[in-house]
Short mmCIF file of C-alpha atoms in Angstrom, two decimals:
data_model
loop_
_atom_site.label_atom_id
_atom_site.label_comp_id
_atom_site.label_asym_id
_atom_site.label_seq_id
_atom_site.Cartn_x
_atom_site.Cartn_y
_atom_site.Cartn_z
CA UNK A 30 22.49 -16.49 27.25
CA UNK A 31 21.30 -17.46 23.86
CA UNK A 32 18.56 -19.10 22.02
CA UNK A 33 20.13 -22.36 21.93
CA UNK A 34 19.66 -22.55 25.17
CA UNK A 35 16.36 -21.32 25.99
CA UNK A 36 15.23 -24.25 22.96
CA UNK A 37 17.40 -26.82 24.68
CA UNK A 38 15.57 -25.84 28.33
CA UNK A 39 12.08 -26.37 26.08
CA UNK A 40 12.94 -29.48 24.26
CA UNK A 41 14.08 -30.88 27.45
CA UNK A 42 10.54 -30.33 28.99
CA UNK A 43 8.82 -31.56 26.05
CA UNK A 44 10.86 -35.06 25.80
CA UNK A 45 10.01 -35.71 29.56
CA UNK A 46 13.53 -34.70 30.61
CA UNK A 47 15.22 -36.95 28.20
CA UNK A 48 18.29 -35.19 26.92
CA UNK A 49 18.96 -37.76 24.39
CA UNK A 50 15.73 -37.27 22.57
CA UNK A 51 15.79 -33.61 22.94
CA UNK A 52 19.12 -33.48 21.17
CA UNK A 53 17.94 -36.17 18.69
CA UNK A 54 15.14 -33.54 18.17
CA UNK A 55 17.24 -30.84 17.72
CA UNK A 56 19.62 -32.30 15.58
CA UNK A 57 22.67 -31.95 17.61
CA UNK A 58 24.40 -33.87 20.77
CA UNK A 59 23.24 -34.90 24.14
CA UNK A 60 26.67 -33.54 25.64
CA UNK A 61 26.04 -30.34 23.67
CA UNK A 62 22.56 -30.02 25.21
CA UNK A 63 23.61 -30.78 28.80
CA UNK A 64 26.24 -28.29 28.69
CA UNK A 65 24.46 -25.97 26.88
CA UNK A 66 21.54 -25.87 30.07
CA UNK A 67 24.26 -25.99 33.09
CA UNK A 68 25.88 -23.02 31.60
CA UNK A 69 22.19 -21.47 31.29
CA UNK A 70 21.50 -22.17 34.71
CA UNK A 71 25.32 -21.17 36.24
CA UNK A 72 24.53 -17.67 34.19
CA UNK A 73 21.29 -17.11 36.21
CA UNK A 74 22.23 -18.81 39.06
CA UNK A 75 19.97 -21.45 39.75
CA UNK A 76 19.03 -25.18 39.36
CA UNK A 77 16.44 -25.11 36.60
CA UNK A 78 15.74 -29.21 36.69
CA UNK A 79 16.58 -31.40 39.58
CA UNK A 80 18.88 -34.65 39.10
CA UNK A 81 19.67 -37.68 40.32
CA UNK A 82 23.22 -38.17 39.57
CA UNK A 83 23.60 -36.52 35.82
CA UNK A 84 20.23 -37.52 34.36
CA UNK A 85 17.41 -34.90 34.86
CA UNK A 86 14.21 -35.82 36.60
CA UNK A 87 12.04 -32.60 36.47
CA UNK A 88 11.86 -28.59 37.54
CA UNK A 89 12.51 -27.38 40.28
CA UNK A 90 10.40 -24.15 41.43
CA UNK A 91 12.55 -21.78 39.80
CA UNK A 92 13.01 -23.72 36.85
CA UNK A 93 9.12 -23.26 36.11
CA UNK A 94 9.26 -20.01 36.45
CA UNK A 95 12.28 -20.10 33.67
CA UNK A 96 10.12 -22.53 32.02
CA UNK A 97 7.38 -19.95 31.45
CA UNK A 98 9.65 -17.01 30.52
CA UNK A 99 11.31 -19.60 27.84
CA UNK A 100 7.75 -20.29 26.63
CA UNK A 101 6.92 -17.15 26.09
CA UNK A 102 10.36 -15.90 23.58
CA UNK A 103 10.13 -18.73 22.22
CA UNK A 104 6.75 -18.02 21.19
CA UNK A 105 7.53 -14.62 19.98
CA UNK A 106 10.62 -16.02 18.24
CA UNK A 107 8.31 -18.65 16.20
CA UNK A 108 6.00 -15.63 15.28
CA UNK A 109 8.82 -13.93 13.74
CA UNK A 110 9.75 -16.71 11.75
CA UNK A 111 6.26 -17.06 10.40
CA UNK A 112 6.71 -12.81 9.55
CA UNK A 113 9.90 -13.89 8.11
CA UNK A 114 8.80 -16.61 6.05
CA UNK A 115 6.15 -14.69 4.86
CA UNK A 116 7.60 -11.64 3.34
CA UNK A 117 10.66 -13.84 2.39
CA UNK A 118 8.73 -15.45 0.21
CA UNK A 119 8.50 -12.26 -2.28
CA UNK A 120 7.24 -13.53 -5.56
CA UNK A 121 3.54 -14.61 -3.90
CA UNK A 122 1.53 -13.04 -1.30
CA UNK A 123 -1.31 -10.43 -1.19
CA UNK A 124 -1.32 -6.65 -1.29
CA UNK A 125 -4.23 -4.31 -1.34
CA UNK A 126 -4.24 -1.19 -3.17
CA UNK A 127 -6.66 2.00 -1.93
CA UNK A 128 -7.68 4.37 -4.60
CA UNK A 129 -10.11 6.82 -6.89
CA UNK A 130 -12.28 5.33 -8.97
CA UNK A 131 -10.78 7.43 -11.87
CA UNK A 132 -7.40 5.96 -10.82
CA UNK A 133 -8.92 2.48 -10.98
CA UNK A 134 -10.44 2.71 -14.15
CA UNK A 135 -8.31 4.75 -16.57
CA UNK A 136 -4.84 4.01 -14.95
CA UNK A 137 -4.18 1.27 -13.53
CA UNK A 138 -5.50 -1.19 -15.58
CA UNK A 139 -2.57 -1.77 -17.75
CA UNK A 140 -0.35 -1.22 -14.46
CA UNK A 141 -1.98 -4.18 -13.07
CA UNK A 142 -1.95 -6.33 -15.92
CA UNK A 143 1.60 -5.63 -16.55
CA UNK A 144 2.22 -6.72 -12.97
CA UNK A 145 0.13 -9.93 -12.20
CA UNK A 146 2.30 -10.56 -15.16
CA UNK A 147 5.52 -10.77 -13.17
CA UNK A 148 3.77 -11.64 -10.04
CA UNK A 149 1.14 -14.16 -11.14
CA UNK A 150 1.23 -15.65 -7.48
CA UNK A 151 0.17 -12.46 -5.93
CA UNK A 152 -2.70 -11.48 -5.04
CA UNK A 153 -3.54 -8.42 -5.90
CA UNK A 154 -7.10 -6.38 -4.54
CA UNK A 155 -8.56 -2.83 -5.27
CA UNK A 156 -10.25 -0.77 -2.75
CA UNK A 157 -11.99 2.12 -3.64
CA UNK A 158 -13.08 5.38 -2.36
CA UNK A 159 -12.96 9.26 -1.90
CA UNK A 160 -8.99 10.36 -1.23
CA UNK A 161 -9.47 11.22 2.73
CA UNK A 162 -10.93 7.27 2.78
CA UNK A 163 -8.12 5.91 1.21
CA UNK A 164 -5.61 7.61 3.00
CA UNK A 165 -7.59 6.34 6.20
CA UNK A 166 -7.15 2.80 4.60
CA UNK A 167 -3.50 2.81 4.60
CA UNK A 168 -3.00 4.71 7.81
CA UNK A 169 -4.80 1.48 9.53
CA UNK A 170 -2.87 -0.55 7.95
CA UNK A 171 -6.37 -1.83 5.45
CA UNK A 172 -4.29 -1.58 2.52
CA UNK A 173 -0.32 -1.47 0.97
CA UNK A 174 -0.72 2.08 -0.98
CA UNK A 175 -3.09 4.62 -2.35
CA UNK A 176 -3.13 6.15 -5.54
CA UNK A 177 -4.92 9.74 -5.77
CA UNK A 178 -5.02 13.12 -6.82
CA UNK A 179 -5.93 15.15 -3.99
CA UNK A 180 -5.60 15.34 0.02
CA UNK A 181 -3.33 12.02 0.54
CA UNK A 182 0.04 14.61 0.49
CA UNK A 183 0.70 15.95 4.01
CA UNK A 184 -1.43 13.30 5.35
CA UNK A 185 -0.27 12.84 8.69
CA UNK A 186 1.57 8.84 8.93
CA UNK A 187 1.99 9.02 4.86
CA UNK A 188 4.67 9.18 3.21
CA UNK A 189 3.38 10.33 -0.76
CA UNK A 190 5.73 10.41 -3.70
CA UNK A 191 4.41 12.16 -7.14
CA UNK A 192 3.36 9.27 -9.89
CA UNK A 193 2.95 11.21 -13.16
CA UNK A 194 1.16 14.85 -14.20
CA UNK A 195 -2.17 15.31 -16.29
CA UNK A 196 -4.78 17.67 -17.40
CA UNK A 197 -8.66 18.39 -18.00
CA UNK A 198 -10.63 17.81 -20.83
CA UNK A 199 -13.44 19.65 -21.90
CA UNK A 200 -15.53 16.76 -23.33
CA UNK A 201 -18.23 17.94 -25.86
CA UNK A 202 -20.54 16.25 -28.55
CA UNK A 203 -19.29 16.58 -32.20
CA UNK A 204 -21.13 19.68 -33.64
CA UNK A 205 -20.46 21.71 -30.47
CA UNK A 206 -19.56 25.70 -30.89
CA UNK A 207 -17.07 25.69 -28.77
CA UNK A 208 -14.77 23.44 -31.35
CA UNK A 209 -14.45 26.71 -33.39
CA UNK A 210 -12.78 28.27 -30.73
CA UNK A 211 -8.83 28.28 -31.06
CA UNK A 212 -8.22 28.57 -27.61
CA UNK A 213 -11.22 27.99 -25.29
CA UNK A 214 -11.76 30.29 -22.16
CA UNK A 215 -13.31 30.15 -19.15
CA UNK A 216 -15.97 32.53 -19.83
CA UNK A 217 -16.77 30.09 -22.74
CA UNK A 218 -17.10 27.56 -20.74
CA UNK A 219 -19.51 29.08 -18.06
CA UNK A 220 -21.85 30.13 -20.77
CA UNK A 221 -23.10 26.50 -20.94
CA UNK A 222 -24.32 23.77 -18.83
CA UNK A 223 -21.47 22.02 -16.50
CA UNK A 224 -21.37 18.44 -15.44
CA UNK A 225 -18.00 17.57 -13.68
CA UNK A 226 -16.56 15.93 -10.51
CA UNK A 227 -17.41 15.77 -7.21
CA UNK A 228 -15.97 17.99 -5.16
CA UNK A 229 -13.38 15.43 -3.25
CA UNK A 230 -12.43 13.96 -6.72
CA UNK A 231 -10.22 14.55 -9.70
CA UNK A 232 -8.97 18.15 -9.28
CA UNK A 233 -12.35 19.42 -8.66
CA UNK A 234 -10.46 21.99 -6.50
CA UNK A 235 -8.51 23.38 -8.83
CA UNK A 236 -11.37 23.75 -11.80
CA UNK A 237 -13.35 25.49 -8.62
CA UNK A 238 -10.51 27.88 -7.98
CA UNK A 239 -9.99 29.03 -11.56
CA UNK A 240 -13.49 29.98 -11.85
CA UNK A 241 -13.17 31.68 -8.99
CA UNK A 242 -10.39 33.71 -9.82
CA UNK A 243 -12.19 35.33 -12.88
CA UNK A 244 -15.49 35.69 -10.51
CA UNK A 245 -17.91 33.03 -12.92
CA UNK A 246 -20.15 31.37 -10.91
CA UNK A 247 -20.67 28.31 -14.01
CA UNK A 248 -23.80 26.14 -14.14
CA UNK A 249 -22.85 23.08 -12.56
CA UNK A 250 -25.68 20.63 -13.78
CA UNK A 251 -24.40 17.70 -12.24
CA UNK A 252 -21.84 16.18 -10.01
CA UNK A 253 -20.04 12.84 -10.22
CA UNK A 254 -17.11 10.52 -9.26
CA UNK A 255 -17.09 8.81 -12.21
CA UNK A 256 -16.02 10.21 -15.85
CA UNK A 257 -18.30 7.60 -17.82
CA UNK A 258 -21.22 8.84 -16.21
CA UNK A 259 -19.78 12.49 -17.01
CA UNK A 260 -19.62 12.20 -20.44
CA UNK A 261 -23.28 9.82 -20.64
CA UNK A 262 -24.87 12.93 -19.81
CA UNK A 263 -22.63 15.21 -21.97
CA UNK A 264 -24.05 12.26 -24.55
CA UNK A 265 -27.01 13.11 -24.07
CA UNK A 266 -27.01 16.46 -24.80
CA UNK A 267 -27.75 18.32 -21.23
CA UNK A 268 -23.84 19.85 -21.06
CA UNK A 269 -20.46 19.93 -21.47
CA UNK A 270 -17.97 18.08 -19.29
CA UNK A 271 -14.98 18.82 -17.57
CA UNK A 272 -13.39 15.10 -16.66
CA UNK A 273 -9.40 14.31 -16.41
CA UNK A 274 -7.70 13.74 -19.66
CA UNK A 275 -6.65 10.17 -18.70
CA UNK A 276 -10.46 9.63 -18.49
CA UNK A 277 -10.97 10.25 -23.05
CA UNK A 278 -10.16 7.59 -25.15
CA UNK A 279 -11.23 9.03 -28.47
CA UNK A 280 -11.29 5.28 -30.16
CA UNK A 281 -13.84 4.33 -27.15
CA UNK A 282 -15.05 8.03 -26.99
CA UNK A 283 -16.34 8.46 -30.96
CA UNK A 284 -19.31 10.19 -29.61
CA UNK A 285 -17.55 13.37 -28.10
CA UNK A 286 -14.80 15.43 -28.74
CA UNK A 287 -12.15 16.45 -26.37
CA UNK A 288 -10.92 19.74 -25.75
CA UNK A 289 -7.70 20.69 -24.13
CA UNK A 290 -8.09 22.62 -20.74
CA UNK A 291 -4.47 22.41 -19.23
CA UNK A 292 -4.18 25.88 -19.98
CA UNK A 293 -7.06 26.68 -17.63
CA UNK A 294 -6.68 24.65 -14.65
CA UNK A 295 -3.28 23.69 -14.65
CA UNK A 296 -1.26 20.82 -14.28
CA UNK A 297 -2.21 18.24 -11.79
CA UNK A 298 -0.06 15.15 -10.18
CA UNK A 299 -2.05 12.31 -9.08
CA UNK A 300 0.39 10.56 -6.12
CA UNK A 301 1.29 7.49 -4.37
CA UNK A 302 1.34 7.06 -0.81
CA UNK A 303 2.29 4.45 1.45
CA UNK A 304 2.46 4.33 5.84
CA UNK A 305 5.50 5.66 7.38
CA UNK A 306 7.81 3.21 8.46
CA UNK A 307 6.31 0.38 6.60
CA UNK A 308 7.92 -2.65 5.72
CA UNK A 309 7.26 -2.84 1.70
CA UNK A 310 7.67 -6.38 0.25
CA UNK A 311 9.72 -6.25 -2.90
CA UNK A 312 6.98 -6.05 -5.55
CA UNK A 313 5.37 -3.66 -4.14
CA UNK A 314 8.02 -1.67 -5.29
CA UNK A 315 7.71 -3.15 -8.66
CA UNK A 316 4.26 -2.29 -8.70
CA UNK A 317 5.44 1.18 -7.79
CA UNK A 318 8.36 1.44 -10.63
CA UNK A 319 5.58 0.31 -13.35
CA UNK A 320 3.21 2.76 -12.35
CA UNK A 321 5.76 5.80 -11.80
CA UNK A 322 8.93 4.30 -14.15
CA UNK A 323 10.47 8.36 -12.82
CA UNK A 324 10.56 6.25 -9.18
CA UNK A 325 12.50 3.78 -7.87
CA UNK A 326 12.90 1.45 -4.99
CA UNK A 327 16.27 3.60 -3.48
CA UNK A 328 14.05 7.00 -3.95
CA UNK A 329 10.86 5.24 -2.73
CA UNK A 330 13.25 4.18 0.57
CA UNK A 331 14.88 7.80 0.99
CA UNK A 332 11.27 9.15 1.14
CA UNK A 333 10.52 6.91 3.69
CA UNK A 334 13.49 7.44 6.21
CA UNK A 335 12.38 10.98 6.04
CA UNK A 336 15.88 11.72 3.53
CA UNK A 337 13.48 13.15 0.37
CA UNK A 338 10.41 15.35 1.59
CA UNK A 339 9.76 17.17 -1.10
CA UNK A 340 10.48 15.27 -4.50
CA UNK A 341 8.20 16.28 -7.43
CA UNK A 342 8.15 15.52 -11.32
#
């Protein structure tokens, strides 16, 4: 049995039992057709059309039953060829990426233009959101990837490969105190005001934990998910901020001064994470390469088949 067949049994139906149209149809011979169904019908043994003499007339009652059965695969067979032609087509087509806010606007920005560049036919959307949303978003299948810092490894269905490493900032106006100090510490820090992340946001977690570790309990003023509105307040006079060092440009930040806090919290690795089992349409691992140039589309596939669990810059 093969698909020839089952299309021959179909076109046959639709060309009111004509074989010569049907093969006309098909592109191929009315001998080839004719065979092509007795040898279908020998192979389940029964008459699927009635005759007179060699021309077909109709079905016969098993033969609609066949009829429906060939209906229905070829049906699925036609939706596979739309799936096919879709992702075939890999230079065009959309793809939806879930992330922070502080990913959107500090990092990917020149990521994206740098890809719509080689993919102008794409198109390309942002969703946005706390990490446990946009984890949720790729798990049902609402968008390609997310980019974050915390809780998208070890997400159950995910599959999250490390993009690139980067610190905190201690962002503070230009005649600050704490500029004299060579190396700043945390019980500097906790002596003044603190406006910072939320705490699902941009290693919050880890700022939390290093206070804690010295037992300070700082001043935290305010809470946010977005560094501009961090360092608007710090503007203004009413603290100092901790935000991610992506987040200060000191061309577009000539207001404040930046402090480095590496040395404090640590080292963090914002990630990428796509669904288990996937099927990733080849820019989508271009996008992946420009944003992580230390990945690649044979690491990227090793991760996914469950061959590289733990990779790590």
């Amino acid at each position: 049995m093969n698909l020839h067949q089952l299309r021959f049994v179909r076109e046959a139906v639709r060309q009111n039992y004509n074989l010569t149209d049907a093969a006309k149809a098909l592109f191929t011979s009315q001998p080839g057709v004719s065979k092509a169904i007795i040898e279908l019908e020998e192979e389940l043994g029964v008459d699927i059309f009635t005759r007179h003499g060699k021309r077909i007339r109709g079905l016969t009652e098993p033969g609609r039953l066949v009829l429906e059965s060939v209906e229905l695969i070829m049906q699925e067979i036609d939706s596979l060829k739309r799936i096919g032609k879709e992702y075939a087509a890999q230079d065009s087509g959309s793809f939806t990426i879930a992330t922070t806010h502080t990913q959107a606007r500090y990092t990917l920005p020149k990521v994206v233009q740098a890809f719509m560049v080689k993919f102008p036919k794409v198109r390309l959307s942002l969703l946005q959101g706390n990490p446990r949303q946009i984890a949720e978003m790729v798990q049902r299948d609402q968008a390609d990837l997310a980019i974050a810092t915390e809780s998208i490894a070890g997400v159950e269905n995910l599959v999250t490969l490390p993009c690139y490493q980067w610190e905190h900032v201690v962002v503070v106006p230009p005649d600050h105190p704490l500029l004299k100090s060579k190396a700043i510490t945390l019980e500097e820090i906790a002596a003044f005001p603190l406006i910072t992340y939320d705490g699902a946001f941009a290693g919050r977690s880890k700022i939390d934990h290093a206070f804690s570790l010295r037992g300070l309990k700082p001043d935290i003023l305010l809470e946010a998910i977005d560094a501009d509105v961090i360092k608007t307040y710090v503007e203004l006079g009413m603290g100092i901020g901790i935000i991610a060092g992506m987040a200060f440009d000191s061309e577009r930040d000539r207001s404040l001064r930046a402090i480095s806090a590496g040395h404090l919290f640590g080292m963090n690795v914002s990630r990428v994470a796509v669904k288990q089992g996937a099927y990733l349409r080849s820019y989508i691992y271009t996008f992946i390469e420009l944003l992580a140039p230390t990945l690649n589309r044979k690491l990227i596939e090793q991760a996914m088949s469950g061959e590289k669990d733990n990779y790590e810059l």
